[in-house]
């Protein structure tokens, strides 16, 4: 019997881990986190339950790994899209829109709200990634204030309020019957106005007097 080389073995492990995370994400979308078990994930991934435990000790550890991967992906894609925009009001809209749409796909709270789901020790493992989201939003708000599109305010506090609004929107989304685009547009405009943005008759952002 031919011996499995290290690269092949590593690739096989990576593929198994990918299947586990994919299955976990799909179950989060269809069933949500409450009541989700490792057995459910194994069955959905088409592998043995023991194999799942070879990678993750429990559901919380699996959730952390999934959140890290997804947050990293989300941040990379979002930064790339934000770099195409110059107006901070439009950048804030893109940030909010991306968050709401991502939450609708993943059924997970926004990064800063993960503290309500995980234990303090587990949440600490996400600190850098969660901080990346918060820093990105604060940069957008600070840029808007510097350019006169938003009134000067406590940037950190305002970012916390915005993430709180996103958390609330995510919690209500499963009960709402309107379509995603309507909900996204409503949330975007609510947060823009809450940050102090003003618009002309054509809907374009204008600087404050």
CSV table of C-alpha atoms in Angstrom, one decimal, residues 65-179:
chain,number,residue,atom,x,y,z
A,65,UNK,CA,-13.0,29.0,14.3
A,66,UNK,CA,-15.9,29.7,12.0
A,67,UNK,CA,-16.2,33.3,13.2
A,68,UNK,CA,-12.4,33.9,12.7
A,69,UNK,CA,-12.4,32.6,9.2
A,70,UNK,CA,-15.6,34.4,8.2
A,71,UNK,CA,-14.5,37.7,9.9
A,72,UNK,CA,-11.2,37.6,8.1
A,73,UNK,CA,-12.9,37.0,4.8
A,74,UNK,CA,-15.4,39.8,5.5
A,75,UNK,CA,-12.8,42.3,6.5
A,76,UNK,CA,-10.6,41.6,3.4
A,77,UNK,CA,-13.5,41.9,1.0
A,78,UNK,CA,-14.9,45.0,2.7
A,79,UNK,CA,-11.5,46.8,2.8
A,80,UNK,CA,-11.2,46.2,-1.0
A,81,UNK,CA,-14.6,47.6,-1.7
A,82,UNK,CA,-14.2,50.6,0.6
A,83,UNK,CA,-11.0,51.6,-1.2
A,84,UNK,CA,-13.0,52.2,-4.3
A,85,UNK,CA,-15.1,55.0,-2.5
A,86,UNK,CA,-13.9,58.4,-1.5
A,87,UNK,CA,-16.9,59.9,0.2
A,88,UNK,CA,-17.1,58.9,3.9
A,89,UNK,CA,-20.9,58.9,3.9
A,90,UNK,CA,-20.9,56.4,1.0
A,91,UNK,CA,-18.2,54.4,2.8
A,92,UNK,CA,-20.4,54.3,5.9
A,93,UNK,CA,-23.3,53.1,3.8
A,94,UNK,CA,-21.2,50.3,2.3
A,95,UNK,CA,-20.0,49.3,5.7
A,96,UNK,CA,-23.5,49.0,7.1
A,97,UNK,CA,-24.9,47.3,3.9
A,98,UNK,CA,-22.1,44.8,4.0
A,99,UNK,CA,-22.7,44.0,7.6
A,100,UNK,CA,-26.4,43.5,7.2
A,101,UNK,CA,-26.1,41.3,4.2
A,102,UNK,CA,-23.3,39.3,5.8
A,103,UNK,CA,-25.5,38.8,8.9
A,104,UNK,CA,-28.3,37.6,6.8
A,105,UNK,CA,-26.1,34.9,5.3
A,106,UNK,CA,-24.4,33.8,8.4
A,107,UNK,CA,-27.0,34.3,11.2
A,108,UNK,CA,-24.2,35.4,13.5
A,109,UNK,CA,-24.1,38.6,15.5
A,110,UNK,CA,-21.8,41.4,14.3
A,111,UNK,CA,-18.3,41.0,15.7
A,112,UNK,CA,-18.7,43.2,18.8
A,113,UNK,CA,-21.9,41.4,19.7
A,114,UNK,CA,-20.2,38.0,19.8
A,115,UNK,CA,-19.4,38.7,23.5
A,116,UNK,CA,-23.1,37.9,24.2
A,117,UNK,CA,-22.7,34.5,22.6
A,118,UNK,CA,-19.3,33.3,23.8
A,119,UNK,CA,-17.7,33.0,27.2
A,120,UNK,CA,-15.2,35.7,28.1
A,121,UNK,CA,-12.2,33.4,27.5
A,122,UNK,CA,-13.5,32.4,24.1
A,123,UNK,CA,-14.4,36.0,23.1
A,124,UNK,CA,-10.9,37.1,24.0
A,125,UNK,CA,-9.6,34.9,21.1
A,126,UNK,CA,-11.6,37.0,18.7
A,127,UNK,CA,-10.4,40.3,20.1
A,128,UNK,CA,-8.1,41.2,17.3
A,129,UNK,CA,-10.6,40.4,14.6
A,130,UNK,CA,-13.5,42.2,16.4
A,131,UNK,CA,-11.2,45.1,17.0
A,132,UNK,CA,-10.5,45.2,13.2
A,133,UNK,CA,-14.2,45.7,12.5
A,134,UNK,CA,-14.5,48.4,15.1
A,135,UNK,CA,-11.3,50.2,13.9
A,136,UNK,CA,-12.5,50.2,10.4
A,137,UNK,CA,-15.8,51.8,11.3
A,138,UNK,CA,-14.1,54.3,13.5
A,139,UNK,CA,-11.8,55.3,10.6
A,140,UNK,CA,-14.8,55.9,8.4
A,141,UNK,CA,-16.5,58.1,11.1
A,142,UNK,CA,-13.3,60.0,11.9
A,143,UNK,CA,-12.8,60.7,8.2
A,144,UNK,CA,-16.3,62.0,7.8
A,145,UNK,CA,-15.9,64.3,10.8
A,146,UNK,CA,-12.5,65.6,9.5
A,147,UNK,CA,-14.1,66.4,6.1
A,148,UNK,CA,-17.2,68.0,7.5
A,149,UNK,CA,-19.7,65.4,6.6
A,150,UNK,CA,-20.4,64.3,10.2
A,151,UNK,CA,-20.6,66.5,13.3
A,152,UNK,CA,-17.7,66.0,15.7
A,153,UNK,CA,-18.5,63.4,18.3
A,154,UNK,CA,-16.9,60.6,20.3
A,155,UNK,CA,-15.9,58.2,17.6
A,156,UNK,CA,-15.6,55.1,19.8
A,157,UNK,CA,-19.0,55.7,21.4
A,158,UNK,CA,-20.6,56.3,18.0
A,159,UNK,CA,-19.1,53.1,16.6
A,160,UNK,CA,-20.5,51.1,19.6
A,161,UNK,CA,-24.0,52.6,19.0
A,162,UNK,CA,-23.8,51.7,15.3
A,163,UNK,CA,-22.8,48.1,16.1
A,164,UNK,CA,-25.6,48.0,18.7
A,165,UNK,CA,-28.1,49.0,16.0
A,166,UNK,CA,-26.7,46.3,13.7
A,167,UNK,CA,-27.0,43.7,16.5
A,168,UNK,CA,-30.6,44.7,17.1
A,169,UNK,CA,-31.4,44.6,13.4
A,170,UNK,CA,-29.9,41.1,13.2
A,171,UNK,CA,-32.1,39.9,16.1
A,172,UNK,CA,-35.3,41.2,14.5
A,173,UNK,CA,-34.5,40.1,11.0
A,174,UNK,CA,-36.0,36.6,11.4
A,175,UNK,CA,-39.3,38.0,12.4
A,176,UNK,CA,-39.6,40.6,9.6
A,177,UNK,CA,-41.4,39.8,6.4
A,178,UNK,CA,-39.9,42.6,4.2
A,179,UNK,CA,-37.3,41.7,1.7
